[in-house]
CSV table of C-alpha atoms and ligand atoms in Angstrom, one decimal:
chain,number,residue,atom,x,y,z
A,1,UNK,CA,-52.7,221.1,127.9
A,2,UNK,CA,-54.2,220.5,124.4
A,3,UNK,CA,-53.4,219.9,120.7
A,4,UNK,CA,-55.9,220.1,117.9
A,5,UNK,CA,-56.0,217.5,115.5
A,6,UNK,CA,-55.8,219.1,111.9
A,7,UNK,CA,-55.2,216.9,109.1
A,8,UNK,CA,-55.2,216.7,105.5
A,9,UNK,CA,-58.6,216.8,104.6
A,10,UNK,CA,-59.2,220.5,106.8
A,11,UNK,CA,-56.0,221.3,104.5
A,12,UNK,CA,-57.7,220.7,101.6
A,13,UNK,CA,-61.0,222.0,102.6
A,14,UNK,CA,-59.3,225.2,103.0
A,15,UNK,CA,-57.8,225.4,100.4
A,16,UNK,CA,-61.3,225.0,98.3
A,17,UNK,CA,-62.7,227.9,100.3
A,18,UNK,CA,-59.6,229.8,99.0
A,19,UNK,CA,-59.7,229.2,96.0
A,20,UNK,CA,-63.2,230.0,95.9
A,21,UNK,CA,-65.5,233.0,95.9
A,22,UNK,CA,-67.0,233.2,98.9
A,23,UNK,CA,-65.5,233.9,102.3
A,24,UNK,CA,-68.3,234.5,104.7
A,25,UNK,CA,-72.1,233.2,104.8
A,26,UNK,CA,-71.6,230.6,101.7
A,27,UNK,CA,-71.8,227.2,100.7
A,28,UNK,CA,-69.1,225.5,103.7
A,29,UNK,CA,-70.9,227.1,105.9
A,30,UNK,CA,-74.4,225.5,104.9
A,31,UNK,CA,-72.4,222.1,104.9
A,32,UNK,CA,-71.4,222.8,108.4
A,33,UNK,CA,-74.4,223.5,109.5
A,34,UNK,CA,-76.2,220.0,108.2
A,35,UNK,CA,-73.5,218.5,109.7
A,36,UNK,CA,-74.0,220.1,113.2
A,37,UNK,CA,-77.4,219.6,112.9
A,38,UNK,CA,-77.0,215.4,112.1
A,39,UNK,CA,-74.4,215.4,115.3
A,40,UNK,CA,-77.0,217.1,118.2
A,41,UNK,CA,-80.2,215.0,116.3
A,42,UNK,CA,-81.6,218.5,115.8
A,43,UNK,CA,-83.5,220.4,112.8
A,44,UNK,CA,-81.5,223.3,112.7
A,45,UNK,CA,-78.2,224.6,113.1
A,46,UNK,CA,-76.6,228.1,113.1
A,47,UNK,CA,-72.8,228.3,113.2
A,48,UNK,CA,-71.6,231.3,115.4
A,49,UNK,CA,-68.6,233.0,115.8
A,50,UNK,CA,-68.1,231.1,118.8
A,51,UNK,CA,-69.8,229.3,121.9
A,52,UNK,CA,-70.3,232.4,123.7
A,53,UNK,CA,-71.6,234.2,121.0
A,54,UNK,CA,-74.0,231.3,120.6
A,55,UNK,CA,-74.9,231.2,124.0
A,56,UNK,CA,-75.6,235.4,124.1
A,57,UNK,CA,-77.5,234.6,121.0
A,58,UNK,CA,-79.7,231.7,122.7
A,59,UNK,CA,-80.4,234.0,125.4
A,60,UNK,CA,-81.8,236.9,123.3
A,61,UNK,CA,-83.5,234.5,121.1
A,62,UNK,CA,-85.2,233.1,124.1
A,63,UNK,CA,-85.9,236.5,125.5
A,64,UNK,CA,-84.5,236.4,129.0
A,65,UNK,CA,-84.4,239.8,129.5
A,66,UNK,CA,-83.3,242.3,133.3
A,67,UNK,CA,-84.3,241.0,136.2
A,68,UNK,CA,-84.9,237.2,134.7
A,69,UNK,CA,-84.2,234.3,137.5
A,70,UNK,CA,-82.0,231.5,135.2
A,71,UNK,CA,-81.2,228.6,137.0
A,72,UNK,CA,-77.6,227.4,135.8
A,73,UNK,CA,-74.5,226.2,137.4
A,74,UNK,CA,-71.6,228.0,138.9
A,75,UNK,CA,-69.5,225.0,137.9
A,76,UNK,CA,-68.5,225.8,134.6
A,77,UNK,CA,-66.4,228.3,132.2
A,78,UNK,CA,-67.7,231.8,133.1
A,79,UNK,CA,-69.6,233.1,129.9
A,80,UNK,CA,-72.2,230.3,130.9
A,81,UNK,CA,-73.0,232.7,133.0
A,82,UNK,CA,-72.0,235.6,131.4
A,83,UNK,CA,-74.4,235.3,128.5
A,84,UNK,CA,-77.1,236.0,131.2
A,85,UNK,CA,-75.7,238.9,133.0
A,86,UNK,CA,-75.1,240.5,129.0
A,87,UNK,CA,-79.0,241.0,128.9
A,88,UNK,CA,-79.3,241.9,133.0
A,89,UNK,CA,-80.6,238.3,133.3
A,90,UNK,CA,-79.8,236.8,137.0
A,91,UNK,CA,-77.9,233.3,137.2
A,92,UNK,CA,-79.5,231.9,140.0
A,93,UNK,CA,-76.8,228.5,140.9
A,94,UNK,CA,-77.3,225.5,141.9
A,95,UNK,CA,-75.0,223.2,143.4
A,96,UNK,CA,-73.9,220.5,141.2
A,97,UNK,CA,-73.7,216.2,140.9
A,98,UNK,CA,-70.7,215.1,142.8
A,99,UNK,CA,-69.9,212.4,140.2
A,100,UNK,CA,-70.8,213.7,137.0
A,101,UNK,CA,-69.9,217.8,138.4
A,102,UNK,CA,-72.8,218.3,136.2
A,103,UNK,CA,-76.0,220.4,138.2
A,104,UNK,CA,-78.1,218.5,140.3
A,105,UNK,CA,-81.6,218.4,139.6
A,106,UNK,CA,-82.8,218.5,143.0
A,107,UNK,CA,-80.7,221.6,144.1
A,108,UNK,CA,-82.4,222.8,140.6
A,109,UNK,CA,-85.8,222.5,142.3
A,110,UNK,CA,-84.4,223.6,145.5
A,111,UNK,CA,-83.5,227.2,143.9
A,112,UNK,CA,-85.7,227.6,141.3
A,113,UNK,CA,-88.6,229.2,143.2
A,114,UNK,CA,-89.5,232.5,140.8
A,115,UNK,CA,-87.3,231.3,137.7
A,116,UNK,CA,-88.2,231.9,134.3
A,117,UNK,CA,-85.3,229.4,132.7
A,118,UNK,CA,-82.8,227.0,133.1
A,119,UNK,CA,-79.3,226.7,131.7
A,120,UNK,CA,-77.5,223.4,132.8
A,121,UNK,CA,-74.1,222.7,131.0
A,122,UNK,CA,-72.7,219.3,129.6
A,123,UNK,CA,-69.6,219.8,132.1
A,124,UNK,CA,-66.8,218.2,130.7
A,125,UNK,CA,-68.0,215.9,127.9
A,126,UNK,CA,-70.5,214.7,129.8
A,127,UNK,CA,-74.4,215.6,129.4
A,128,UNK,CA,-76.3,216.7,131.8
A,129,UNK,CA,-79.1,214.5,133.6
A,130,UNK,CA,-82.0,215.4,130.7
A,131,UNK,CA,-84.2,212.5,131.9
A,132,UNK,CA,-84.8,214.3,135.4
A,133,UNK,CA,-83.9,217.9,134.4
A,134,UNK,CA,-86.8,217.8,131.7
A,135,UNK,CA,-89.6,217.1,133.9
A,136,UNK,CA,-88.7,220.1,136.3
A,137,UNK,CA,-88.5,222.4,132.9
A,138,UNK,CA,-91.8,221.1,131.8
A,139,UNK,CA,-93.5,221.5,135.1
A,140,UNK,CA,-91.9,225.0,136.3
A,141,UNK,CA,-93.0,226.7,132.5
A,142,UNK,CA,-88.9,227.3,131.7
A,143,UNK,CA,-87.3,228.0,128.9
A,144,UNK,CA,-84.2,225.7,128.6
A,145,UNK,CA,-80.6,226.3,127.1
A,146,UNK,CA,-78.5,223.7,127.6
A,147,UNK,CA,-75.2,224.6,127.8
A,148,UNK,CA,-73.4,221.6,125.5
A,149,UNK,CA,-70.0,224.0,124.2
A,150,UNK,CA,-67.9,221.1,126.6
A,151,UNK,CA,-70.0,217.9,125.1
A,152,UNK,CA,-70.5,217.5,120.9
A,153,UNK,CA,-70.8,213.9,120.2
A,154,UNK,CA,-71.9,212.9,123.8
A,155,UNK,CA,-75.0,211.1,124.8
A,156,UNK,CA,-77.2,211.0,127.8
A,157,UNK,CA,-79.6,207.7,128.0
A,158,UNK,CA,-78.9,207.6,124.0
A,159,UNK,CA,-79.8,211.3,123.5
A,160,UNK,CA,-77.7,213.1,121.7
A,161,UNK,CA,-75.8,216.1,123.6
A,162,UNK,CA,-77.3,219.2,122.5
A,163,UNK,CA,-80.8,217.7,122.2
A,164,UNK,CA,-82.2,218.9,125.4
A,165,UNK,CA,-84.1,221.8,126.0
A,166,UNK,CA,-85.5,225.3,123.2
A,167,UNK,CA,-82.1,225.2,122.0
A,168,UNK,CA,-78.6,224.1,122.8
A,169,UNK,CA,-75.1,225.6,121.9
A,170,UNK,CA,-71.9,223.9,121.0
A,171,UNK,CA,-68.1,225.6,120.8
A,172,UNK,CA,-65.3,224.4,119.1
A,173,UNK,CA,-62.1,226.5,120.3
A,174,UNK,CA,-58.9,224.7,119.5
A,175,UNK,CA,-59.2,222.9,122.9
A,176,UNK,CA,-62.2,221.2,122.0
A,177,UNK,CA,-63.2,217.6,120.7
A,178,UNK,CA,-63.4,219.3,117.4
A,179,UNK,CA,-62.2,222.7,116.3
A,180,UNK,CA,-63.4,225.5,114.0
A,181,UNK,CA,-60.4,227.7,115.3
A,182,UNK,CA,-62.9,229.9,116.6
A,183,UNK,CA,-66.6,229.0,116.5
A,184,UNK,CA,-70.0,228.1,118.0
A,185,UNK,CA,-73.2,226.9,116.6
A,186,UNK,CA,-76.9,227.0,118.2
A,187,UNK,CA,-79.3,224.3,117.9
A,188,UNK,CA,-82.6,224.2,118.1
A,189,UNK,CA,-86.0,222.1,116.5
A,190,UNK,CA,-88.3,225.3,116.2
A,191,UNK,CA,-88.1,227.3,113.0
A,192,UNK,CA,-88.8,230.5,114.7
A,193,UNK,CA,-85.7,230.5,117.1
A,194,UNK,CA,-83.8,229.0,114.1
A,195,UNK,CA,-85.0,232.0,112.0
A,196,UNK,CA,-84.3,234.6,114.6
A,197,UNK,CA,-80.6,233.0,115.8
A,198,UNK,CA,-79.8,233.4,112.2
A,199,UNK,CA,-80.9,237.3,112.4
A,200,UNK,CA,-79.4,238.3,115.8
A,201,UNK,CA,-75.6,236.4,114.5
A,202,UNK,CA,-75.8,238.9,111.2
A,203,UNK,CA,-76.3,242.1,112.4
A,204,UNK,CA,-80.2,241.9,112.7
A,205,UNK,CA,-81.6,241.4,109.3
A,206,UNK,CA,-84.4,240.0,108.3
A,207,UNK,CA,-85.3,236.4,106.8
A,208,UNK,CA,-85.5,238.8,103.2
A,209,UNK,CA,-81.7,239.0,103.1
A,210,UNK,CA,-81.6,242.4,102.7
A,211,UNK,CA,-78.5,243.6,103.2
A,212,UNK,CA,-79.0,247.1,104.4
A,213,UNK,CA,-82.3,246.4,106.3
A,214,UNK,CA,-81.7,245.6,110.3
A,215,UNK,CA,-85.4,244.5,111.7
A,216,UNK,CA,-84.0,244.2,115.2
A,217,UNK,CA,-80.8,244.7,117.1
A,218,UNK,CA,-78.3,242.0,116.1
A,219,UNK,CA,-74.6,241.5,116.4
A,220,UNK,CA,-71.6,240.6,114.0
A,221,UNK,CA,-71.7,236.7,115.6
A,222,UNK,CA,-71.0,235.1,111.6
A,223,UNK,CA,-68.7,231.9,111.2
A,224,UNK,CA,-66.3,232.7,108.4
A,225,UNK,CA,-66.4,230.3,105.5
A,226,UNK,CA,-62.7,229.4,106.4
A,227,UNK,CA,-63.7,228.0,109.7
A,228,UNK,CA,-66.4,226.2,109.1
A,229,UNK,CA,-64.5,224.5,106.4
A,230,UNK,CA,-62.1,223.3,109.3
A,231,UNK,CA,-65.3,222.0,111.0
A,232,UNK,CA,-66.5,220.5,107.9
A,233,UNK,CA,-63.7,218.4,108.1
A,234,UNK,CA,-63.6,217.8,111.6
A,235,UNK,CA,-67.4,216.6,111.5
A,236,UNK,CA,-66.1,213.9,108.7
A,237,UNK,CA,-64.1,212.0,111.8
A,238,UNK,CA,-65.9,213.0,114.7
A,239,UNK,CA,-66.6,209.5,115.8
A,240,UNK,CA,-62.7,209.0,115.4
A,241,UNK,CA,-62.2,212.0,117.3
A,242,UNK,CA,-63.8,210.8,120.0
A,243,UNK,CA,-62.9,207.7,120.6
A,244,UNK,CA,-59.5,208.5,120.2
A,245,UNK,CA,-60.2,210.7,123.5
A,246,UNK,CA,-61.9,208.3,125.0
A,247,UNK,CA,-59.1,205.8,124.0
A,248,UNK,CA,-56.7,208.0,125.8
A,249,UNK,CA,-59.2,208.5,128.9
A,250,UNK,CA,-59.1,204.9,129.6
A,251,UNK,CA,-55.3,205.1,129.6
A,252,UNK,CA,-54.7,207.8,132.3
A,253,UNK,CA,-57.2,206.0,134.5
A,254,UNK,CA,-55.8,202.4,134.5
A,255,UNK,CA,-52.4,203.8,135.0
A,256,UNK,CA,-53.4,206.5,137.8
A,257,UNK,CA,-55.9,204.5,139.5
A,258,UNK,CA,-53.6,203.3,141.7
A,259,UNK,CA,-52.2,206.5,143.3
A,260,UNK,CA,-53.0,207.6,146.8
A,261,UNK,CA,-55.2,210.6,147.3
A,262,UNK,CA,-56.2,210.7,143.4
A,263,UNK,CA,-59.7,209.8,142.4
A,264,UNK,CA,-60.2,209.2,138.3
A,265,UNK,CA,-63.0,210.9,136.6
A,266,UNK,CA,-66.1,209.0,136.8
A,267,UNK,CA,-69.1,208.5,134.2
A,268,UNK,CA,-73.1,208.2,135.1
A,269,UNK,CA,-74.4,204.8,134.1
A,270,UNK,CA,-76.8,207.5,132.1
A,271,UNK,CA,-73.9,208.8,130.0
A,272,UNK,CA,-74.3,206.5,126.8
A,273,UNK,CA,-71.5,208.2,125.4
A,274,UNK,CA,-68.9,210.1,127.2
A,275,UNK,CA,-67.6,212.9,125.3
A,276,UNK,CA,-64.1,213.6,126.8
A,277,UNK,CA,-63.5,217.1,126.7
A,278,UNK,CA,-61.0,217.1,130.0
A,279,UNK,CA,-59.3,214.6,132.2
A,280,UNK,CA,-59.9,216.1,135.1
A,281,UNK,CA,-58.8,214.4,138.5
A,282,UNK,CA,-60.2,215.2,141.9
A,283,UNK,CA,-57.4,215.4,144.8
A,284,UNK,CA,-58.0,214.0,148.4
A,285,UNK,CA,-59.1,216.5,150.9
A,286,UNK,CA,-56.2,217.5,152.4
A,287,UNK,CA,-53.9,217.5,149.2
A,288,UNK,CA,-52.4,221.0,148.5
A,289,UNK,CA,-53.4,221.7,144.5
A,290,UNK,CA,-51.3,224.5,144.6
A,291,UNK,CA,-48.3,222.5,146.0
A,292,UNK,CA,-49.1,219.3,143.2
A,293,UNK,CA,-49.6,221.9,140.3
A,294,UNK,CA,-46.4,223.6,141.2
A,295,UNK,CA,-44.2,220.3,141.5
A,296,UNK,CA,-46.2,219.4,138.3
A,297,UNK,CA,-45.1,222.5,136.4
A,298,UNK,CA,-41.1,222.2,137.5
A,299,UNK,CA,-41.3,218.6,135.7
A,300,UNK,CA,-43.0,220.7,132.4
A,301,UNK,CA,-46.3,218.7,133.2
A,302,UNK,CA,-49.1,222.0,132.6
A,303,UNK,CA,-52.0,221.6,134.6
A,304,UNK,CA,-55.3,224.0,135.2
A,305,UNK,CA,-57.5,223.7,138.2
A,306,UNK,CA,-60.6,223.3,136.1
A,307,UNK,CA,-62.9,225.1,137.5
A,308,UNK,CA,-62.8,227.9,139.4
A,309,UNK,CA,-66.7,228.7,140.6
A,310,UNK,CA,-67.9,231.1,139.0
A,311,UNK,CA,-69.5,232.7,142.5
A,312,UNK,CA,-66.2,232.9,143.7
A,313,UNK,CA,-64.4,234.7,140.6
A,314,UNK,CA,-63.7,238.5,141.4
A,315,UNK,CA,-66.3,239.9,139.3
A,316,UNK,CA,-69.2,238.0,140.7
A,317,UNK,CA,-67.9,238.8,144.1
A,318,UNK,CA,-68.1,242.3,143.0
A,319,UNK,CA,-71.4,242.5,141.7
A,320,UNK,CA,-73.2,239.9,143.7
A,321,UNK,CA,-71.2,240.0,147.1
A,322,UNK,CA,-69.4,236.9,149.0
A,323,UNK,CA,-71.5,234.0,148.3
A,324,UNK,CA,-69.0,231.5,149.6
A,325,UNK,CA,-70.4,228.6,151.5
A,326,UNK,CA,-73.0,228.5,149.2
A,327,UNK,CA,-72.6,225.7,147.1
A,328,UNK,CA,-71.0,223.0,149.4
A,329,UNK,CA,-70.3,220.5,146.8
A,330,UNK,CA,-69.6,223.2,143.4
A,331,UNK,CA,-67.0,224.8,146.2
A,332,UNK,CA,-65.6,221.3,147.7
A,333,UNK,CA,-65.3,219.9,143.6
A,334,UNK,CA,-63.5,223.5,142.9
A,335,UNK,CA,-61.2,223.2,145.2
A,336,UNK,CA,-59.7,219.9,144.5
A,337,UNK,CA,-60.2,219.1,140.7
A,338,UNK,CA,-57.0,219.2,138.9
A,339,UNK,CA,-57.2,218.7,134.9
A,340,UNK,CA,-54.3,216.9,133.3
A,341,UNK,CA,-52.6,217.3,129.5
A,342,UNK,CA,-55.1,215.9,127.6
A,343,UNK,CA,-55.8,215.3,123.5
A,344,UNK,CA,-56.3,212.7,121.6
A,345,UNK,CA,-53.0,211.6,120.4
A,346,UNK,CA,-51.3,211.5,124.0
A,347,UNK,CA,-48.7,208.7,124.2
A,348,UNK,CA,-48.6,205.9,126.5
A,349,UNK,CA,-45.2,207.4,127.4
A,350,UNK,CA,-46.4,210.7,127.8
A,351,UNK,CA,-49.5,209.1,130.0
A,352,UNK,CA,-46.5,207.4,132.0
A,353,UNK,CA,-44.7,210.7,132.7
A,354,UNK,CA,-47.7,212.5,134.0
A,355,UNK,CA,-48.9,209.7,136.3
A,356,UNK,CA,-44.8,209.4,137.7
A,357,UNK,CA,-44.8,212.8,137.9
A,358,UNK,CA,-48.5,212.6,139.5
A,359,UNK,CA,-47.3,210.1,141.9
A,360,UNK,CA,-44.9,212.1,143.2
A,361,UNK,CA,-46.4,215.1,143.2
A,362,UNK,CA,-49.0,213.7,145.8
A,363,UNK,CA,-46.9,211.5,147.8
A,364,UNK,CA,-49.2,208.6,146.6
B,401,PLP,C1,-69.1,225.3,129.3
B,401,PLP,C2,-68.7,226.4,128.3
B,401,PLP,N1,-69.5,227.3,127.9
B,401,PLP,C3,-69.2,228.3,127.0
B,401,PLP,C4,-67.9,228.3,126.5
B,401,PLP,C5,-67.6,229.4,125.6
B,401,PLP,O1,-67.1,229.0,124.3
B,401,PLP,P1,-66.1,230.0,123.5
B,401,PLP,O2,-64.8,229.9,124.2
B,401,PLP,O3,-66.1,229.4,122.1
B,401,PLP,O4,-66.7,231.3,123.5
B,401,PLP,C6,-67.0,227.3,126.8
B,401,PLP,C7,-65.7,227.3,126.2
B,401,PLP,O5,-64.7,226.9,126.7
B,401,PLP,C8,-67.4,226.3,127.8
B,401,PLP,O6,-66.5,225.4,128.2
């Protein structure tokens, strides 16, 4: 489905951190960290052992504690949600934007009666709508984390992804635009939640940097000096990263636009950069995805039906009941979105042989 793009430089970056001392909390991981920082337009960065880990971070940092209404959507990967349900937080979900898939601000007002947060996420590569979403924040009293793991490097209305809200938080699994391996960072402008993410990823200790003094409960949430020495390298060509992405986005949708029953992603005139995470396309009503996906595999062509709600997934269903039918367009979007091989260094042949395959697949 994916390929990371490692070159020489994270080689040799490596290499240095091997060859050196220091193997967790040093110097790479302060250069990471600037770096990070630059890329979201934010004052402070703190690179986590990955996006969930940053995201369970933001939310204790921001104190959303049992029993706490978070607006957020149900359209994304589950520890979105998750991170709230960790601290006995309550998602509360809205239904999302049927172009961008990203939550719509109106269904945002629609549920938000008694919330005490909001926690859209950059679905996809693409940012959220800051420009209304910000307002409702401001005028409801939230706290706002906005979900940007999917969406480093993006812009909405020239705003840098990760620039909305108390604090934002980026991942960079191999699948990502760029990769630590493992990883996750938290941004944020305000020294105090900059202090305190930095205490809750190492164990609870205090700004002194005592090592055997734990001022609060933390977790073991560090980015090793190896991986952010990957990222360090990865952040050197992110722009290159990118629009290699978006190079091959442009690709798949000249070359499948002209299938029956197959809509190409589509961008908001607000997305100033598109960060392409995915290609994800959306299937007619009345195309079996199971049926395309299988025909798909048997010609070695992996697909994922990105996402699966997370209402729907058997664990919410457990602990919150059936709440299908609630989220018309989150449900409709879930059922038909099909995401495609997709990395940066696909090949106009290997674009050609999914979009055949495609064609077939679909009777288009
Ligand atoms: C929207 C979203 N949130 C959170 C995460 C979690 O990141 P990680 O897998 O690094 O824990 C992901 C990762 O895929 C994601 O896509």
């Amino acid at each position: 489905m994916s390929a990371p793009d490692i070159g020489p430089r994270e080689r040799a970056l490596v290499s240095e951190v091997m060859s050196g001392g220091h193997l967790s909390m040093g110097p790479m991981l302060e250069r990471f960290e600037a770096g990070i920082a630059a890329a979201s337009g934010r004052k402070f960065a703190i690179g986590v052992s990955s996006g969930t880990a940053g995201l369970h971070v933001g939310v204790r940092a921001l104190d959303l504690t049992s029993g706490d209404r978070v607006v957020t959507t149900a359209f994304s990967f589950v520890s979105s949600a998750n991170c709230l349900l960790y601290e006995g937080a309550v998602p509360v979900f809205a239904d999302i934007d049927p172009i961008t898939y990203n939550v719509d601000p109106s269904s945002v007002e629609d549920v938000g009666k008694g919330a005490v947060a909001l926690l859209p996420v950059d679905v996809f590569g693409q940012p959220c709508d800051f420009t209304r979403l910000e307002p409702i924040a401001e005028r409801n009293g939230w706290r706002v984390i906005e979900d940007s793991c999917e969406a480093i490097g993006g812009a909405h209305a020239e705003r840098p992804a990760g620039s909305l809200g108390d604090l934002a938080v980026f991942a960079f699994y191999p699948n990502k635009q760029m990769t630590t391996g493992e990883g996750g960072a938290v941004v944020t402008d305000d020294p105090k939640l900059a202090a305190l993410a930095r205490s809750l990823r190492n164990q609870g200790r205090g700004e002194g940097g005592d090592w055997l003094t734990h001022v609060r409960l933390g977790y073991n949430y560090r980015l090793d000096e190896l991986s952010a020495a990957v990222g360090v390298a990865q952040l050197e060509r992110l722009d290159e990263l990118i629009a290699e992405r978006a190079d091959v986005a442009r690709r798949y949708s000249a070359a499948l636009a002209a299938i029956d029953g197959v809509t190409v992603p589509r961008v908001a005139k607000e997305t100033t950069r598109m960060s392409w995470f995915v290609y994800v396309v959306l299937l007619d009503r009345g195309v079996d995805r199971d049926a395309v996906a299988a025909k798909l595999a048997a010609r070695m062509v992996p697909t994922r039906p990105y996402f699966r709600p997370i209402h729907l997934q058997p664990y919410y269903r457990k602990r919150f009941g059936d709440l299908s039918g609630s989220l018309p367009v989150t449900e409709d979007v879930g059922r038909r979105a099909l995401a495609l091989p997709f990395h940066g260094r696909l090949s106009d042949e290997s674009i050609g042989y999914v979009t055949e395959a495609l064609r077939e697949a679909v009777g288009g």
